[in-house]
Amino acid sequence: MKQVIRTVIVAMLVASVGTACGDKTSSRGNDEIDRKVEALLSKMTLDEKIGQMNQITSGGMQIYVTNQIKSGGIGSILNEIDPLVVDSLQRIAVEESRLGIPILFSRDVIHGFKTIFPVPLGQAASWNPQVVENGGRVAAIEASSVGVRWTFAPMLDIARDVRWGRSVEGFGEDPYLTSVLGVAMIKGLQGENLSDPTAVAACAKHFVGYGAAEGGRDYNTAMISTEQLRNIYLPPFKAVAEAGVATFMISFNEINGIPNSGNGYLATEILRKQWKYDGLLVSDWNSVGEMQNHGFVKDDAEAAIVALNAGIDMDMENHVYAPNLKQLVKEGKVKESQIDDAVRRILKLKFQLGLFENPYVGKRESVFYAEDHLKKAKEAAIESAILLKNENDVLPLKESVKSIAVIGPMADAQHDQMGTWVFDGDKTHTVTPLAALRAEYGDKVKINYVPGLNYSRDLDKKQFAQAVAAARSSDVVLFFGGEEAIMSGEAHSRADISLPGAQKELIAELAKTGKPLVLIVMAGRPIEIYKELPLVNTYLFSFHPGTMGGPALADLIFGKAVPSGKLPVTYPKMVGQLPLYYNHKNTGRPAQDELPMIDNIPLEAGQVSLGCTSYYLDAGKDPLFPFGFGLSYTTFAYSDLQLSAQEIKTGGSIKVSCSVKNTGAREGAEIVQLYIRDLVGSVTRPVRELKAFEKVTLKPGEAKTVEFTLTADALKFYNNKDEEILEPGDYTLWVGPSSAEGLETSFVLK
Ligand code: NOJ
């Protein structure tokens, strides 16, 4: 029997998820908090107010810290995770400072505290908001148990160039997918209500355009048109602002010549005035002071003025506000009322978190690595893995396979499989693929393990012969490669994104054995693999999968689990194609399907003989794998794409339905994607835009009708005059398994 699945209404994403995002305290609650904030503020000296705006990194119980706390000089401490120290510092704030204002303790908990989930880009490959929400909840439960009540996640920077090391921290290249998953992570971190002791205030970062760093070099300049800023980079931030994210963080970068830390248009005009966002805005680490390096201000005092005017409430480890603001108020260069506004937002968050009532951690049962946390981390790792090639259905391994060679530097890399931004995860809890294969499947197959290379950058080939011998004596070869955790993340951009060390050579040697070869890559970004891909039968890409990556991969290899992940980023063939993204513009000369390539250009070909279209002679026009692509152990067929009407009216909507059938022999999940193209616009429109998606699980032979509602509002866009517009005209619509495929139809916006 056919079932119908209806999915989230596109334009109502924010509204529908927002109400579930607990912290929208009832207006009565807010009024009460506002009264408390005003009462407290009225008692504060200017020094105490400025103290609240000061965030320092932990100095433990050192005297300079405790003295500052006593005098009310610190509002927030970063990176203290010893609950005894947290409570001791808090006791000084609450019992020994004049007004007893508690400290807000914070930490980067990016994809797990102790139980590490897949890196965020990996979680995005699940296209499953529940997976991301679970990750946030588990992280919040564990981190709050030591006193962390504020974290700097999610990262919502759209990244179109995977050389940028921080691509790994976000949800990929698409504004819609990033919006949906960003809201989900916030829901997980903040829980039902911020006053719950397991709630951790989230932080939407880095506002904004940080992912557009030139050449993918971290911290670098971004040049972004108004249209691109509004249509591509801002939407995820707007979505989470509306969904109740507690805080925002400004980014390090400049846009069009203005460092964001000094850009009032972003923080005050857009965030505060247009979006009516009233949460706390923190600087990035020393981003205010660094405006001097940008060549935008001459000294710390000027940096403080510019940042405060721009709307930054709290100074993260800049040491610029605390020593300068008082004097600046005296000189009339900043107004005390500006300081009051910032302090209001800081105090309000502390009240919302219940820190005044429950400032201490106290004694708590350990919640680290709880069974349920490990279970959810494993589910996330399963859903984050993307099957990109599976020639001859080598995976899942057949009953006939009696021995496997397990080779490669990531087969047993407890530290590196956790990925970047892991400060607290204990590697001894990481279960590697080797350990999981031995524990779960060791009785079924003989495991011949030879690392071949000891770490991803290892160039020493002395184990090659042994690895090849292990491959020869096994039925199937599993090569676990990739890049170490340290090769992605902040300040870890790469110009060469291929497999580092001697991994490419080792794969070539293993391929020569003629044994079925499965390549499993753990990495923080898509890895350039086009030369190795023809040598392997199967390519499974798992990102850095976290604590439970091993059991997840073992189940996928043996078919206890079925891959369902899809690419949240375009997978380039060659690094030279970057930046590369599916929702690009068509250009005046779009590439043709048949293109002359470097190896078949005739000698002395005429200057204009190659068609004059937009592509590379050596890489062509296409990526290796398109955004949204991923295979399964089963197959899916799409049919019967229907629209409830051929026209949408302003303010109206249409229903889009499509049947998806599992045409293979195994149960599996498919991520059904809806894209549109606005054919003509007063500013040019992308060749495709994701507007909705739904993950459906189907038994063999089962079909479901997936139904989406597409609203006219979801077709709005911004022009370069910063106007949001809706232009009548013709649209193409696709529903399909990736950004490069799908059933096609059209409609008209009237
Ligand atoms: C700098 C990073 O850019 C930001 O993402 C992080 O949250 C802060 N440092 C705090 O560690």
JSON list of N, CA and C in Angstrom, two decimals, residues 304-356:
[
{"chain": "A", "resi": 304, "resn": "ALA", "atom": "N", "xyz": [37.40, 49.89, 20.80]},
{"chain": "A", "resi": 304, "resn": "ALA", "atom": "CA", "xyz": [36.28, 49.74, 21.74]},
{"chain": "A", "resi": 304, "resn": "ALA", "atom": "C", "xyz": [35.09, 50.60, 21.29]},
{"chain": "A", "resi": 305, "resn": "ILE", "atom": "N", "xyz": [35.37, 51.81, 20.86]},
{"chain": "A", "resi": 305, "resn": "ILE", "atom": "CA", "xyz": [34.28, 52.70, 20.41]},
{"chain": "A", "resi": 305, "resn": "ILE", "atom": "C", "xyz": [33.56, 52.08, 19.21]},
{"chain": "A", "resi": 306, "resn": "VAL", "atom": "N", "xyz": [34.37, 51.68, 18.24]},
{"chain": "A", "resi": 306, "resn": "VAL", "atom": "CA", "xyz": [33.79, 51.17, 16.99]},
{"chain": "A", "resi": 306, "resn": "VAL", "atom": "C", "xyz": [32.99, 49.90, 17.26]},
{"chain": "A", "resi": 307, "resn": "ALA", "atom": "N", "xyz": [33.52, 49.01, 18.10]},
{"chain": "A", "resi": 307, "resn": "ALA", "atom": "CA", "xyz": [32.83, 47.74, 18.37]},
{"chain": "A", "resi": 307, "resn": "ALA", "atom": "C", "xyz": [31.53, 47.98, 19.15]},
{"chain": "A", "resi": 308, "resn": "LEU", "atom": "N", "xyz": [31.58, 48.89, 20.11]},
{"chain": "A", "resi": 308, "resn": "LEU", "atom": "CA", "xyz": [30.36, 49.16, 20.89]},
{"chain": "A", "resi": 308, "resn": "LEU", "atom": "C", "xyz": [29.31, 49.81, 19.99]},
{"chain": "A", "resi": 309, "resn": "ASN", "atom": "N", "xyz": [29.75, 50.75, 19.16]},
{"chain": "A", "resi": 309, "resn": "ASN", "atom": "CA", "xyz": [28.80, 51.37, 18.23]},
{"chain": "A", "resi": 309, "resn": "ASN", "atom": "C", "xyz": [28.23, 50.35, 17.26]},
{"chain": "A", "resi": 310, "resn": "ALA", "atom": "N", "xyz": [29.05, 49.36, 16.91]},
{"chain": "A", "resi": 310, "resn": "ALA", "atom": "CA", "xyz": [28.58, 48.34, 15.97]},
{"chain": "A", "resi": 310, "resn": "ALA", "atom": "C", "xyz": [27.56, 47.42, 16.64]},
{"chain": "A", "resi": 311, "resn": "GLY", "atom": "N", "xyz": [27.60, 47.34, 17.97]},
{"chain": "A", "resi": 311, "resn": "GLY", "atom": "CA", "xyz": [26.59, 46.54, 18.67]},
{"chain": "A", "resi": 311, "resn": "GLY", "atom": "C", "xyz": [27.12, 45.33, 19.41]},
{"chain": "A", "resi": 312, "resn": "ILE", "atom": "N", "xyz": [28.44, 45.26, 19.63]},
{"chain": "A", "resi": 312, "resn": "ILE", "atom": "CA", "xyz": [29.00, 44.09, 20.33]},
{"chain": "A", "resi": 312, "resn": "ILE", "atom": "C", "xyz": [28.87, 44.29, 21.84]},
{"chain": "A", "resi": 313, "resn": "ASP", "atom": "N", "xyz": [28.22, 43.31, 22.49]},
{"chain": "A", "resi": 313, "resn": "ASP", "atom": "CA", "xyz": [27.93, 43.44, 23.92]},
{"chain": "A", "resi": 313, "resn": "ASP", "atom": "C", "xyz": [29.07, 42.93, 24.79]},
{"chain": "A", "resi": 314, "resn": "MET", "atom": "N", "xyz": [29.70, 41.86, 24.35]},
{"chain": "A", "resi": 314, "resn": "MET", "atom": "CA", "xyz": [30.72, 41.25, 25.21]},
{"chain": "A", "resi": 314, "resn": "MET", "atom": "C", "xyz": [32.02, 41.08, 24.44]},
{"chain": "A", "resi": 315, "resn": "ASP", "atom": "N", "xyz": [33.08, 41.33, 25.16]},
{"chain": "A", "resi": 315, "resn": "ASP", "atom": "CA", "xyz": [34.41, 41.37, 24.57]},
{"chain": "A", "resi": 315, "resn": "ASP", "atom": "C", "xyz": [35.12, 40.07, 24.93]},
{"chain": "A", "resi": 316, "resn": "MET", "atom": "N", "xyz": [35.25, 39.17, 23.94]},
{"chain": "A", "resi": 316, "resn": "MET", "atom": "CA", "xyz": [35.87, 37.87, 24.21]},
{"chain": "A", "resi": 316, "resn": "MET", "atom": "C", "xyz": [37.39, 37.98, 24.16]},
{"chain": "A", "resi": 317, "resn": "GLU", "atom": "N", "xyz": [38.00, 37.90, 25.33]},
{"chain": "A", "resi": 317, "resn": "GLU", "atom": "CA", "xyz": [39.45, 37.80, 25.42]},
{"chain": "A", "resi": 317, "resn": "GLU", "atom": "C", "xyz": [40.19, 38.86, 24.57]},
{"chain": "A", "resi": 318, "resn": "ASN", "atom": "N", "xyz": [39.54, 40.03, 24.42]},
{"chain": "A", "resi": 318, "resn": "ASN", "atom": "CA", "xyz": [40.23, 41.11, 23.69]},
{"chain": "A", "resi": 318, "resn": "ASN", "atom": "C", "xyz": [40.97, 42.03, 24.64]},
{"chain": "A", "resi": 319, "resn": "HIS", "atom": "N", "xyz": [40.41, 42.12, 25.87]},
{"chain": "A", "resi": 319, "resn": "HIS", "atom": "CA", "xyz": [40.93, 43.08, 26.85]},
{"chain": "A", "resi": 319, "resn": "HIS", "atom": "C", "xyz": [40.93, 44.49, 26.27]},
{"chain": "A", "resi": 320, "resn": "VAL", "atom": "N", "xyz": [39.85, 44.81, 25.61]},
{"chain": "A", "resi": 320, "resn": "VAL", "atom": "CA", "xyz": [39.71, 46.13, 25.01]},
{"chain": "A", "resi": 320, "resn": "VAL", "atom": "C", "xyz": [38.61, 46.93, 25.70]},
{"chain": "A", "resi": 321, "resn": "TYR", "atom": "N", "xyz": [37.49, 46.30, 26.00]},
{"chain": "A", "resi": 321, "resn": "TYR", "atom": "CA", "xyz": [36.41, 47.02, 26.68]},
{"chain": "A", "resi": 321, "resn": "TYR", "atom": "C", "xyz": [36.81, 47.39, 28.12]},
{"chain": "A", "resi": 322, "resn": "ALA", "atom": "N", "xyz": [37.26, 46.38, 28.89]},
{"chain": "A", "resi": 322, "resn": "ALA", "atom": "CA", "xyz": [37.48, 46.62, 30.32]},
{"chain": "A", "resi": 322, "resn": "ALA", "atom": "C", "xyz": [38.41, 47.79, 30.59]},
{"chain": "A", "resi": 323, "resn": "PRO", "atom": "N", "xyz": [39.57, 47.87, 29.95]},
{"chain": "A", "resi": 323, "resn": "PRO", "atom": "CA", "xyz": [40.45, 49.00, 30.30]},
{"chain": "A", "resi": 323, "resn": "PRO", "atom": "C", "xyz": [40.08, 50.34, 29.66]},
{"chain": "A", "resi": 324, "resn": "ASN", "atom": "N", "xyz": [39.17, 50.37, 28.72]},
{"chain": "A", "resi": 324, "resn": "ASN", "atom": "CA", "xyz": [38.94, 51.62, 27.98]},
{"chain": "A", "resi": 324, "resn": "ASN", "atom": "C", "xyz": [37.57, 52.27, 28.14]},
{"chain": "A", "resi": 325, "resn": "LEU", "atom": "N", "xyz": [36.54, 51.46, 28.39]},
{"chain": "A", "resi": 325, "resn": "LEU", "atom": "CA", "xyz": [35.19, 52.02, 28.29]},
{"chain": "A", "resi": 325, "resn": "LEU", "atom": "C", "xyz": [34.90, 53.15, 29.29]},
{"chain": "A", "resi": 326, "resn": "LYS", "atom": "N", "xyz": [35.42, 52.99, 30.52]},
{"chain": "A", "resi": 326, "resn": "LYS", "atom": "CA", "xyz": [35.10, 54.01, 31.53]},
{"chain": "A", "resi": 326, "resn": "LYS", "atom": "C", "xyz": [35.61, 55.39, 31.09]},
{"chain": "A", "resi": 327, "resn": "GLN", "atom": "N", "xyz": [36.84, 55.40, 30.66]},
{"chain": "A", "resi": 327, "resn": "GLN", "atom": "CA", "xyz": [37.44, 56.65, 30.21]},
{"chain": "A", "resi": 327, "resn": "GLN", "atom": "C", "xyz": [36.67, 57.21, 29.00]},
{"chain": "A", "resi": 328, "resn": "LEU", "atom": "N", "xyz": [36.26, 56.30, 28.12]},
{"chain": "A", "resi": 328, "resn": "LEU", "atom": "CA", "xyz": [35.54, 56.73, 26.92]},
{"chain": "A", "resi": 328, "resn": "LEU", "atom": "C", "xyz": [34.18, 57.35, 27.28]},
{"chain": "A", "resi": 329, "resn": "VAL", "atom": "N", "xyz": [33.56, 56.81, 28.33]},
{"chain": "A", "resi": 329, "resn": "VAL", "atom": "CA", "xyz": [32.29, 57.41, 28.78]},
{"chain": "A", "resi": 329, "resn": "VAL", "atom": "C", "xyz": [32.58, 58.81, 29.33]},
{"chain": "A", "resi": 330, "resn": "LYS", "atom": "N", "xyz": [33.65, 58.90, 30.14]},
{"chain": "A", "resi": 330, "resn": "LYS", "atom": "CA", "xyz": [34.02, 60.21, 30.73]},
{"chain": "A", "resi": 330, "resn": "LYS", "atom": "C", "xyz": [34.25, 61.25, 29.64]},
{"chain": "A", "resi": 331, "resn": "GLU", "atom": "N", "xyz": [34.94, 60.79, 28.58]},
{"chain": "A", "resi": 331, "resn": "GLU", "atom": "CA", "xyz": [35.26, 61.73, 27.49]},
{"chain": "A", "resi": 331, "resn": "GLU", "atom": "C", "xyz": [34.07, 61.97, 26.58]},
{"chain": "A", "resi": 332, "resn": "GLY", "atom": "N", "xyz": [32.96, 61.30, 26.86]},
{"chain": "A", "resi": 332, "resn": "GLY", "atom": "CA", "xyz": [31.77, 61.48, 26.03]},
{"chain": "A", "resi": 332, "resn": "GLY", "atom": "C", "xyz": [31.86, 60.77, 24.68]},
{"chain": "A", "resi": 333, "resn": "LYS", "atom": "N", "xyz": [32.82, 59.83, 24.56]},
{"chain": "A", "resi": 333, "resn": "LYS", "atom": "CA", "xyz": [33.00, 59.17, 23.25]},
{"chain": "A", "resi": 333, "resn": "LYS", "atom": "C", "xyz": [32.06, 57.98, 23.08]},
{"chain": "A", "resi": 334, "resn": "VAL", "atom": "N", "xyz": [31.64, 57.41, 24.20]},
{"chain": "A", "resi": 334, "resn": "VAL", "atom": "CA", "xyz": [30.55, 56.43, 24.14]},
{"chain": "A", "resi": 334, "resn": "VAL", "atom": "C", "xyz": [29.55, 56.80, 25.23]},
{"chain": "A", "resi": 335, "resn": "LYS", "atom": "N", "xyz": [28.30, 56.36, 25.02]},
{"chain": "A", "resi": 335, "resn": "LYS", "atom": "CA", "xyz": [27.28, 56.74, 26.01]},
{"chain": "A", "resi": 335, "resn": "LYS", "atom": "C", "xyz": [27.09, 55.61, 27.01]},
{"chain": "A", "resi": 336, "resn": "GLU", "atom": "N", "xyz": [26.82, 56.00, 28.26]},
{"chain": "A", "resi": 336, "resn": "GLU", "atom": "CA", "xyz": [26.57, 54.95, 29.26]},
{"chain": "A", "resi": 336, "resn": "GLU", "atom": "C", "xyz": [25.33, 54.15, 28.87]},
{"chain": "A", "resi": 337, "resn": "SER", "atom": "N", "xyz": [24.41, 54.78, 28.17]},
{"chain": "A", "resi": 337, "resn": "SER", "atom": "CA", "xyz": [23.18, 54.06, 27.78]},
{"chain": "A", "resi": 337, "resn": "SER", "atom": "C", "xyz": [23.51, 52.90, 26.82]},
{"chain": "A", "resi": 338, "resn": "GLN", "atom": "N", "xyz": [24.57, 53.06, 26.03]},
{"chain": "A", "resi": 338, "resn": "GLN", "atom": "CA", "xyz": [24.98, 51.95, 25.15]},
{"chain": "A", "resi": 338, "resn": "GLN", "atom": "C", "xyz": [25.47, 50.78, 25.99]},
{"chain": "A", "resi": 339, "resn": "ILE", "atom": "N", "xyz": [26.23, 51.14, 27.02]},
{"chain": "A", "resi": 339, "resn": "ILE", "atom": "CA", "xyz": [26.74, 50.11, 27.93]},
{"chain": "A", "resi": 339, "resn": "ILE", "atom": "C", "xyz": [25.58, 49.43, 28.65]},
{"chain": "A", "resi": 340, "resn": "ASP", "atom": "N", "xyz": [24.61, 50.23, 29.07]},
{"chain": "A", "resi": 340, "resn": "ASP", "atom": "CA", "xyz": [23.43, 49.67, 29.74]},
{"chain": "A", "resi": 340, "resn": "ASP", "atom": "C", "xyz": [22.73, 48.64, 28.84]},
{"chain": "A", "resi": 341, "resn": "ASP", "atom": "N", "xyz": [22.60, 48.98, 27.58]},
{"chain": "A", "resi": 341, "resn": "ASP", "atom": "CA", "xyz": [21.92, 48.05, 26.66]},
{"chain": "A", "resi": 341, "resn": "ASP", "atom": "C", "xyz": [22.65, 46.71, 26.59]},
{"chain": "A", "resi": 342, "resn": "ALA", "atom": "N", "xyz": [23.98, 46.79, 26.49]},
{"chain": "A", "resi": 342, "resn": "ALA", "atom": "CA", "xyz": [24.77, 45.56, 26.41]},
{"chain": "A", "resi": 342, "resn": "ALA", "atom": "C", "xyz": [24.61, 44.75, 27.70]},
{"chain": "A", "resi": 343, "resn": "VAL", "atom": "N", "xyz": [24.69, 45.44, 28.83]},
{"chain": "A", "resi": 343, "resn": "VAL", "atom": "CA", "xyz": [24.62, 44.75, 30.13]},
{"chain": "A", "resi": 343, "resn": "VAL", "atom": "C", "xyz": [23.24, 44.13, 30.34]},
{"chain": "A", "resi": 344, "resn": "ARG", "atom": "N", "xyz": [22.21, 44.82, 29.89]},
{"chain": "A", "resi": 344, "resn": "ARG", "atom": "CA", "xyz": [20.85, 44.27, 29.97]},
{"chain": "A", "resi": 344, "resn": "ARG", "atom": "C", "xyz": [20.80, 42.89, 29.31]},
{"chain": "A", "resi": 345, "resn": "ARG", "atom": "N", "xyz": [21.39, 42.80, 28.14]},
{"chain": "A", "resi": 345, "resn": "ARG", "atom": "CA", "xyz": [21.30, 41.53, 27.40]},
{"chain": "A", "resi": 345, "resn": "ARG", "atom": "C", "xyz": [22.09, 40.43, 28.10]},
{"chain": "A", "resi": 346, "resn": "ILE", "atom": "N", "xyz": [23.21, 40.82, 28.72]},
{"chain": "A", "resi": 346, "resn": "ILE", "atom": "CA", "xyz": [24.03, 39.83, 29.42]},
{"chain": "A", "resi": 346, "resn": "ILE", "atom": "C", "xyz": [23.30, 39.34, 30.68]},
{"chain": "A", "resi": 347, "resn": "LEU", "atom": "N", "xyz": [22.77, 40.30, 31.43]},
{"chain": "A", "resi": 347, "resn": "LEU", "atom": "CA", "xyz": [22.06, 39.92, 32.67]},
{"chain": "A", "resi": 347, "resn": "LEU", "atom": "C", "xyz": [20.83, 39.08, 32.34]},
{"chain": "A", "resi": 348, "resn": "LYS", "atom": "N", "xyz": [20.15, 39.48, 31.27]},
{"chain": "A", "resi": 348, "resn": "LYS", "atom": "CA", "xyz": [18.93, 38.76, 30.90]},
{"chain": "A", "resi": 348, "resn": "LYS", "atom": "C", "xyz": [19.24, 37.29, 30.65]},
{"chain": "A", "resi": 349, "resn": "LEU", "atom": "N", "xyz": [20.33, 37.03, 29.94]},
{"chain": "A", "resi": 349, "resn": "LEU", "atom": "CA", "xyz": [20.68, 35.63, 29.67]},
{"chain": "A", "resi": 349, "resn": "LEU", "atom": "C", "xyz": [20.99, 34.89, 30.97]},
{"chain": "A", "resi": 350, "resn": "LYS", "atom": "N", "xyz": [21.67, 35.56, 31.89]},
{"chain": "A", "resi": 350, "resn": "LYS", "atom": "CA", "xyz": [21.99, 34.91, 33.17]},
{"chain": "A", "resi": 350, "resn": "LYS", "atom": "C", "xyz": [20.72, 34.59, 33.94]},
{"chain": "A", "resi": 351, "resn": "PHE", "atom": "N", "xyz": [19.75, 35.49, 33.89]},
{"chain": "A", "resi": 351, "resn": "PHE", "atom": "CA", "xyz": [18.46, 35.20, 34.54]},
{"chain": "A", "resi": 351, "resn": "PHE", "atom": "C", "xyz": [17.76, 34.06, 33.83]},
{"chain": "A", "resi": 352, "resn": "GLN", "atom": "N", "xyz": [17.75, 34.11, 32.49]},
{"chain": "A", "resi": 352, "resn": "GLN", "atom": "CA", "xyz": [17.06, 33.05, 31.73]},
{"chain": "A", "resi": 352, "resn": "GLN", "atom": "C", "xyz": [17.64, 31.68, 32.02]},
{"chain": "A", "resi": 353, "resn": "LEU", "atom": "N", "xyz": [18.96, 31.65, 32.21]},
{"chain": "A", "resi": 353, "resn": "LEU", "atom": "CA", "xyz": [19.62, 30.37, 32.49]},
{"chain": "A", "resi": 353, "resn": "LEU", "atom": "C", "xyz": [19.41, 29.90, 33.93]},
{"chain": "A", "resi": 354, "resn": "GLY", "atom": "N", "xyz": [18.79, 30.73, 34.71]},
{"chain": "A", "resi": 354, "resn": "GLY", "atom": "CA", "xyz": [18.54, 30.36, 36.11]},
{"chain": "A", "resi": 354, "resn": "GLY", "atom": "C", "xyz": [19.78, 30.42, 36.96]},
{"chain": "A", "resi": 355, "resn": "LEU", "atom": "N", "xyz": [20.79, 31.19, 36.51]},
{"chain": "A", "resi": 355, "resn": "LEU", "atom": "CA", "xyz": [22.06, 31.21, 37.24]},
{"chain": "A", "resi": 355, "resn": "LEU", "atom": "C", "xyz": [21.95, 31.92, 38.59]},
{"chain": "A", "resi": 356, "resn": "PHE", "atom": "N", "xyz": [21.01, 32.86, 38.69]},
{"chain": "A", "resi": 356, "resn": "PHE", "atom": "CA", "xyz": [20.87, 33.54, 39.98]},
{"chain": "A", "resi": 356, "resn": "PHE", "atom": "C", "xyz": [20.29, 32.60, 41.04]}
]
